[in-house]
CSV table of C-alpha atoms and ligand atoms in Angstrom, one decimal:
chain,number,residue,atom,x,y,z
A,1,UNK,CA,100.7,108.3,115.6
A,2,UNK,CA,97.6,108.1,113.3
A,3,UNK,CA,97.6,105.9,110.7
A,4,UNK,CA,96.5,107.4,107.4
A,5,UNK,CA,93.6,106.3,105.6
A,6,UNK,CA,93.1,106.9,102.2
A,7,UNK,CA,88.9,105.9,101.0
A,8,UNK,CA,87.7,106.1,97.8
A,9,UNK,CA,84.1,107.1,97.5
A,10,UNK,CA,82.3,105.8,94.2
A,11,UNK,CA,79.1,107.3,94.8
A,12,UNK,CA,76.4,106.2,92.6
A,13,UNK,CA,78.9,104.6,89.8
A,14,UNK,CA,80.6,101.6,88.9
A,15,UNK,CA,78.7,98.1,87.9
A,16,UNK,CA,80.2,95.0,88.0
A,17,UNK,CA,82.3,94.3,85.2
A,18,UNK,CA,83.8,97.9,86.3
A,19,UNK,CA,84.4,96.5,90.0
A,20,UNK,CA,86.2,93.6,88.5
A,21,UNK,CA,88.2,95.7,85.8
A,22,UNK,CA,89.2,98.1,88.8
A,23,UNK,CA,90.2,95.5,91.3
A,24,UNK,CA,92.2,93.9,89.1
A,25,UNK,CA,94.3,97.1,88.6
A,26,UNK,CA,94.4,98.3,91.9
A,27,UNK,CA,95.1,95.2,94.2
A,28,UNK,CA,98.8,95.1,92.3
A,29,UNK,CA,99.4,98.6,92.4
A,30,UNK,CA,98.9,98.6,96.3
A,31,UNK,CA,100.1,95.4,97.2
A,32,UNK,CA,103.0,97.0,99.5
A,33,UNK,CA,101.0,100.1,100.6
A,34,UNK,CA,101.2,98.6,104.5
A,35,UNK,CA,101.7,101.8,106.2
A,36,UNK,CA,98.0,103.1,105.9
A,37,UNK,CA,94.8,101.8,105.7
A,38,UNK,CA,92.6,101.7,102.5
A,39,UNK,CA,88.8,101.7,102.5
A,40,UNK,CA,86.4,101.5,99.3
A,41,UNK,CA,82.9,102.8,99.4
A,42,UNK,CA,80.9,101.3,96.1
A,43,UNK,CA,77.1,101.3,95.7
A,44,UNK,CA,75.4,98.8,98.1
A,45,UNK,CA,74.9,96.8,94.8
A,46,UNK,CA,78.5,96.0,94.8
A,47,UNK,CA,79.2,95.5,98.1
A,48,UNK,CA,79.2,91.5,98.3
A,49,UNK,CA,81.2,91.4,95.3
A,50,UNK,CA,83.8,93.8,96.8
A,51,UNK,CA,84.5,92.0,100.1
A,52,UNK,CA,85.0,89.0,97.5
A,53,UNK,CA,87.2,90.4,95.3
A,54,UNK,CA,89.3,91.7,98.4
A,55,UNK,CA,89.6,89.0,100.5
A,56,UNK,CA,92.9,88.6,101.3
A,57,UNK,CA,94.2,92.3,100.9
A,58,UNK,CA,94.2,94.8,103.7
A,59,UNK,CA,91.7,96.7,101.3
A,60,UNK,CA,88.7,97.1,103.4
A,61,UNK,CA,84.8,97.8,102.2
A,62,UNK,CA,82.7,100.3,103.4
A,63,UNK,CA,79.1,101.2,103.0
A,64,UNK,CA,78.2,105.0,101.7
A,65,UNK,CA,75.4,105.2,104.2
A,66,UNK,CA,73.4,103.8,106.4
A,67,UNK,CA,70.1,103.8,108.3
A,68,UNK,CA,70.1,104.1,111.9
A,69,UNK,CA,67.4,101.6,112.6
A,70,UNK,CA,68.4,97.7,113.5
A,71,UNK,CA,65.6,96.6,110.7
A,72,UNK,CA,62.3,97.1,109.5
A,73,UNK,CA,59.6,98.7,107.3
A,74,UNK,CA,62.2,101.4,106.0
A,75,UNK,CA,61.7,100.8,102.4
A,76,UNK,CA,64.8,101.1,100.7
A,77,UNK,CA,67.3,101.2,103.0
A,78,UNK,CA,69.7,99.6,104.9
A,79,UNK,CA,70.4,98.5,108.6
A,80,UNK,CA,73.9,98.2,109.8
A,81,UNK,CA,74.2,95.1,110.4
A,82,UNK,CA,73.6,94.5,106.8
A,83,UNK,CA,76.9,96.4,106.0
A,84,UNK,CA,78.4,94.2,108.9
A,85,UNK,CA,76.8,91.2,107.3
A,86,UNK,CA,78.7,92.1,104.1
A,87,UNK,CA,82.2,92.4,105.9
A,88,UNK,CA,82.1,96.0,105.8
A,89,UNK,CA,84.1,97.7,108.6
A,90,UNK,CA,83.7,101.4,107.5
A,91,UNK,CA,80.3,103.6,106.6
A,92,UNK,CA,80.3,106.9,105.7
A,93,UNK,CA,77.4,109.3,107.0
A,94,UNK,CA,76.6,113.1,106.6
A,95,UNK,CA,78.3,113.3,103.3
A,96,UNK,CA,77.1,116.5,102.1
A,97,UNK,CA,75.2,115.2,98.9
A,98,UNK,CA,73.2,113.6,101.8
A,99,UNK,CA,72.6,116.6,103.8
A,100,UNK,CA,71.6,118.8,100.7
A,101,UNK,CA,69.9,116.5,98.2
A,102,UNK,CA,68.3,114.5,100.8
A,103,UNK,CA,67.7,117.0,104.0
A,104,UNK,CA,69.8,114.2,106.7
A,105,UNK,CA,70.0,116.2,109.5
A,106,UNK,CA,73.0,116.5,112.1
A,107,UNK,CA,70.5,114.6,114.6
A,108,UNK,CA,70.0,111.6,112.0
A,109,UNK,CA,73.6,111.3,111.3
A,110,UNK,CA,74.5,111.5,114.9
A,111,UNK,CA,71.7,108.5,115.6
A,112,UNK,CA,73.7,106.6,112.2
A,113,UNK,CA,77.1,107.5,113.8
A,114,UNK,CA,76.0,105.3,117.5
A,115,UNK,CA,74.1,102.4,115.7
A,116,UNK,CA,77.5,101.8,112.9
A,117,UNK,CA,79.6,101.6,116.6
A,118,UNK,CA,77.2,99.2,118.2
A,119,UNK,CA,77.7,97.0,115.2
A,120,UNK,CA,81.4,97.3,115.3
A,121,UNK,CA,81.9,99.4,112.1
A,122,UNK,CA,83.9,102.5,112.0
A,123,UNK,CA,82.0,105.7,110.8
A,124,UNK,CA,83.2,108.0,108.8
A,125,UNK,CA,81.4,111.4,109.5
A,126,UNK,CA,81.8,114.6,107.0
A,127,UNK,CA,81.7,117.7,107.8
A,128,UNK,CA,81.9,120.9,105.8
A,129,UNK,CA,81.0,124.3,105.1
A,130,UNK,CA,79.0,126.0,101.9
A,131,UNK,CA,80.7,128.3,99.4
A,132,UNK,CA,78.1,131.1,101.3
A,133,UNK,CA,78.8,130.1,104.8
A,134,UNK,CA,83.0,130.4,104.3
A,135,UNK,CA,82.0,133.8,102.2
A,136,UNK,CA,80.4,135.6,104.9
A,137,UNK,CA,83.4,134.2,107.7
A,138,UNK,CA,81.4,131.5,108.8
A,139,UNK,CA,83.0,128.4,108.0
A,140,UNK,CA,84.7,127.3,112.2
A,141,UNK,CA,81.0,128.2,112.9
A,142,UNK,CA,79.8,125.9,111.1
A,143,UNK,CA,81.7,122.7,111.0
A,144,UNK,CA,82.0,123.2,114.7
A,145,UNK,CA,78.3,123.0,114.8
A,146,UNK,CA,78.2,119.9,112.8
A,147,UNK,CA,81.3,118.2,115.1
A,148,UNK,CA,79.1,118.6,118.2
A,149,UNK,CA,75.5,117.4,116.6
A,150,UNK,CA,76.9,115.1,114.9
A,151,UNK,CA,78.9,113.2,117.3
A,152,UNK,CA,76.2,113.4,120.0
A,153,UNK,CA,75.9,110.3,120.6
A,154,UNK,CA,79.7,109.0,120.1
A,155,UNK,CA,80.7,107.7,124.0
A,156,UNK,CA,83.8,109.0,124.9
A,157,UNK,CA,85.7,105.5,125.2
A,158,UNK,CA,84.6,105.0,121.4
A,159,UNK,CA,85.7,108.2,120.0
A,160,UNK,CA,88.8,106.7,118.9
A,161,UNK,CA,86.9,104.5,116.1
A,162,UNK,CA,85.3,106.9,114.2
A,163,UNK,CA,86.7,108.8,111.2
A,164,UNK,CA,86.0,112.5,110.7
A,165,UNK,CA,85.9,113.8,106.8
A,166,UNK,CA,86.1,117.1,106.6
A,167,UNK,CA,84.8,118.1,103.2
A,168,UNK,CA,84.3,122.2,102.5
A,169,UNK,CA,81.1,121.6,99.8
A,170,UNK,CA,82.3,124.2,97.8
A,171,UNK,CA,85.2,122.1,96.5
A,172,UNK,CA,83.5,118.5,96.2
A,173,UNK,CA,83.2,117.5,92.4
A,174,UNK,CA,84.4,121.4,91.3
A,175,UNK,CA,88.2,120.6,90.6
A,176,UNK,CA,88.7,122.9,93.4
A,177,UNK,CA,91.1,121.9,96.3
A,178,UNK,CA,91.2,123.8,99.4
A,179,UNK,CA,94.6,124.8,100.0
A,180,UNK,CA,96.3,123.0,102.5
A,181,UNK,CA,96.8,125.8,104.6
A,182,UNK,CA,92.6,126.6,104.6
A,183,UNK,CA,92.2,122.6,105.0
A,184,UNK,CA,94.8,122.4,108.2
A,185,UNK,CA,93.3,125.6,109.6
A,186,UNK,CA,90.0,123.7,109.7
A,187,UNK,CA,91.3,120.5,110.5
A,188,UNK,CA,93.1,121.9,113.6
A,189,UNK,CA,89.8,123.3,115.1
A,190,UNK,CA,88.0,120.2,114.5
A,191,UNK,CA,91.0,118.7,116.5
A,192,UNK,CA,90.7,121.2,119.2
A,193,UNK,CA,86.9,120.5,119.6
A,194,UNK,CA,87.1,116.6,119.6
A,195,UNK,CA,90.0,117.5,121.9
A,196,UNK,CA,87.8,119.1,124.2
A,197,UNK,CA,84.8,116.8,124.1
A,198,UNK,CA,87.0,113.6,123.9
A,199,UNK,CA,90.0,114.4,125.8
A,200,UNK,CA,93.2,112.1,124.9
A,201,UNK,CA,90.9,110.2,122.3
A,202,UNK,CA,90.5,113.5,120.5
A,203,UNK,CA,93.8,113.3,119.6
A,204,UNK,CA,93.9,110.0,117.7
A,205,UNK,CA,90.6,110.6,115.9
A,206,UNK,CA,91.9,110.6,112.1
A,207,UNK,CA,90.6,113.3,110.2
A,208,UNK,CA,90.4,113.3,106.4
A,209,UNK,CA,90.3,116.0,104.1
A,210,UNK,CA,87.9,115.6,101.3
A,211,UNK,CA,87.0,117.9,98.2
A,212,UNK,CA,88.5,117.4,94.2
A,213,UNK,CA,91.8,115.8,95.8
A,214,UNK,CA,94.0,114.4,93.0
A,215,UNK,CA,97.7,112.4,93.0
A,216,UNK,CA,98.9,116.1,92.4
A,217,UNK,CA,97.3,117.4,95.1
A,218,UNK,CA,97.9,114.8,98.0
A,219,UNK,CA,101.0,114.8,99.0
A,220,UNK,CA,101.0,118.8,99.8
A,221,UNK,CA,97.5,118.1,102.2
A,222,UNK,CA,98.7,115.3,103.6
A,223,UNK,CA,102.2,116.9,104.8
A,224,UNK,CA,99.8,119.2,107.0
A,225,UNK,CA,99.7,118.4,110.8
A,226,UNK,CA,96.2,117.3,111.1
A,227,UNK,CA,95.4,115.9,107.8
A,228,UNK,CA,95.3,112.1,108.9
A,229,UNK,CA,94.0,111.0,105.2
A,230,UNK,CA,91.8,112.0,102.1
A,231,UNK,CA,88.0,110.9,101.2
A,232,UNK,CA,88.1,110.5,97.3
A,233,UNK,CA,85.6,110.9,95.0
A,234,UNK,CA,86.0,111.7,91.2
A,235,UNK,CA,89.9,110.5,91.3
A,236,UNK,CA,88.9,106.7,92.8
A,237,UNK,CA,87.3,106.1,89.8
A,238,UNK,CA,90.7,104.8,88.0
A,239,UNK,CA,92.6,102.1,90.3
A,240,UNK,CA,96.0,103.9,88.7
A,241,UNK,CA,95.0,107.7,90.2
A,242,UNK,CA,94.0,106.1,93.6
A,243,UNK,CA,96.5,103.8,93.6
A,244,UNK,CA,99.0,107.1,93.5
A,245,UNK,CA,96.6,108.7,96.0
A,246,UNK,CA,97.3,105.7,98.7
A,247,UNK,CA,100.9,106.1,97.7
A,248,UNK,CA,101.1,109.9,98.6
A,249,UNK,CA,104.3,110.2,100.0
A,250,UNK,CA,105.7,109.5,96.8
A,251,UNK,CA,103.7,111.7,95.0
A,252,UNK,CA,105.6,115.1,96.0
A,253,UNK,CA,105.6,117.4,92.8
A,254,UNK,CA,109.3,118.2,92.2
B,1,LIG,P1,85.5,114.6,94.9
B,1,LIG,O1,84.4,114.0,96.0
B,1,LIG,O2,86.8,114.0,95.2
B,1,LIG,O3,84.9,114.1,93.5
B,1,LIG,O4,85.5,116.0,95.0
B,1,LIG,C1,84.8,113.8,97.3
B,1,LIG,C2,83.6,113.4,98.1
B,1,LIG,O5,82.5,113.9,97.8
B,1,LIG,O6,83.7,112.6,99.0
């Protein structure tokens, strides 16, 4: 069985008084939510006040990226062990704003993906197709591409701690879900590849889906085979939406 895990991804928003404001909401709302696992990605700035806030909870804090290098003249960034020295035990890499806005190749997010596992942190890697590449058939192509780059350097007897997002570009931030159907028939290829690569492990890799999902939307994703959990952007801005999106079994629409 794979344990679900619901992450919210705040991007670059949120400041402090926000942080507190949310937490305060959310930690309630989820108290009982046992069953799966609950991760929250806020700016770096916000990190040390997160692991604060949530001590105590089985919330956990992750970074929303990382630089593969242990330290160093790397202006601006920030070395894993950074995020482990602020209790974070998740770090996304390869989202797609970072592969488009910034040009982070599969190679760099596969060298990210091996130094987060030497320190002990989980990564969370995304994958995902453009609106072009799924138009002209080519969207298995292409996230299988990604799967083996970007996992290059996973060893196989630490496959099991990573996290795979798979997040079609086309409906990050555009209100537009994949239906479950187009997200389990890319899910279940990612699960036959790190099948293949991984063997047994493959199999308990968790796989999120992640692209405009919504309470409305999570319950009918999550019901798919190989949709282990949802990487949330817009709607894990309000504690009371992602509060409903950790509580997805509840949310079925009547
Ligand atoms: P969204 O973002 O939920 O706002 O579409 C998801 C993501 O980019 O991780």
């Amino acid at each position: 069985m794979r344990k679900p895990i619901l992450a919210a991804n705040w991007k670059m928003n949120m400041n402090s008084a926000e942080l507190s404001a949310f937490i305060g909401q959310f930690i309630p709302l989820v108290a009982n939510a046992e069953a799966v696992d609950i991760v929250i990605a806020p700016p770096f700035t916000l990190l040390d006040r997160l692991t604060q806030q949530i001590a105590g909870t089985a919330i956990q804090a992750a970074g929303q990226n990382v630089n593969p290098e242990e330290n160093g003249a790397f202006t601006g960034e920030i070395a894993p062990g950074m995020l482990a020295d602020m209790g974070c035990t998740y770090a996304i890499v390869g989202h797609s704003e970072r592969r488009a806005l910034y040009a982070e190749s599969d190679e760099f997010v596969a060298r990210k993906a091996a130094a987060l596992l030497d320190h002990h942190i989980c990564p969370i890697v995304c994958v995902g197709e453009t609106l072009e590449q799924r138009d002209a058939g080519r969207a298995l192509e292409v996230v299988e591409t990604q799967i083996r780059e970007s996992l290059a350097q996973v060893p196989s007897d630490q496959a099991d701690q990573i996290v795979v997002a798979y997040e079609p570009v086309w409906a990050i931030g555009t209100g537009r879900t994949a239906t479950p159907e187009n997200a389990q028939q890319v899910h279940e290829h990612i699960r036959k590849r790190l099948a293949a690569k991984f063997g047994e492990a493959g199999n308990r890799i968790r796989i999120q889906y992640g692209g405009s999902v919504k309470p409305e939307t999570v319950y009918d994703l999550m019901s798919q085979p190989d949709i282990d959990g949802a990487l949330v952007g817009g709607a894990s801005l309000d504690p009371e939406a992602f509060a409903r999106i950790v509580h997805f079994q509840s949310q079925r629409i009547q």
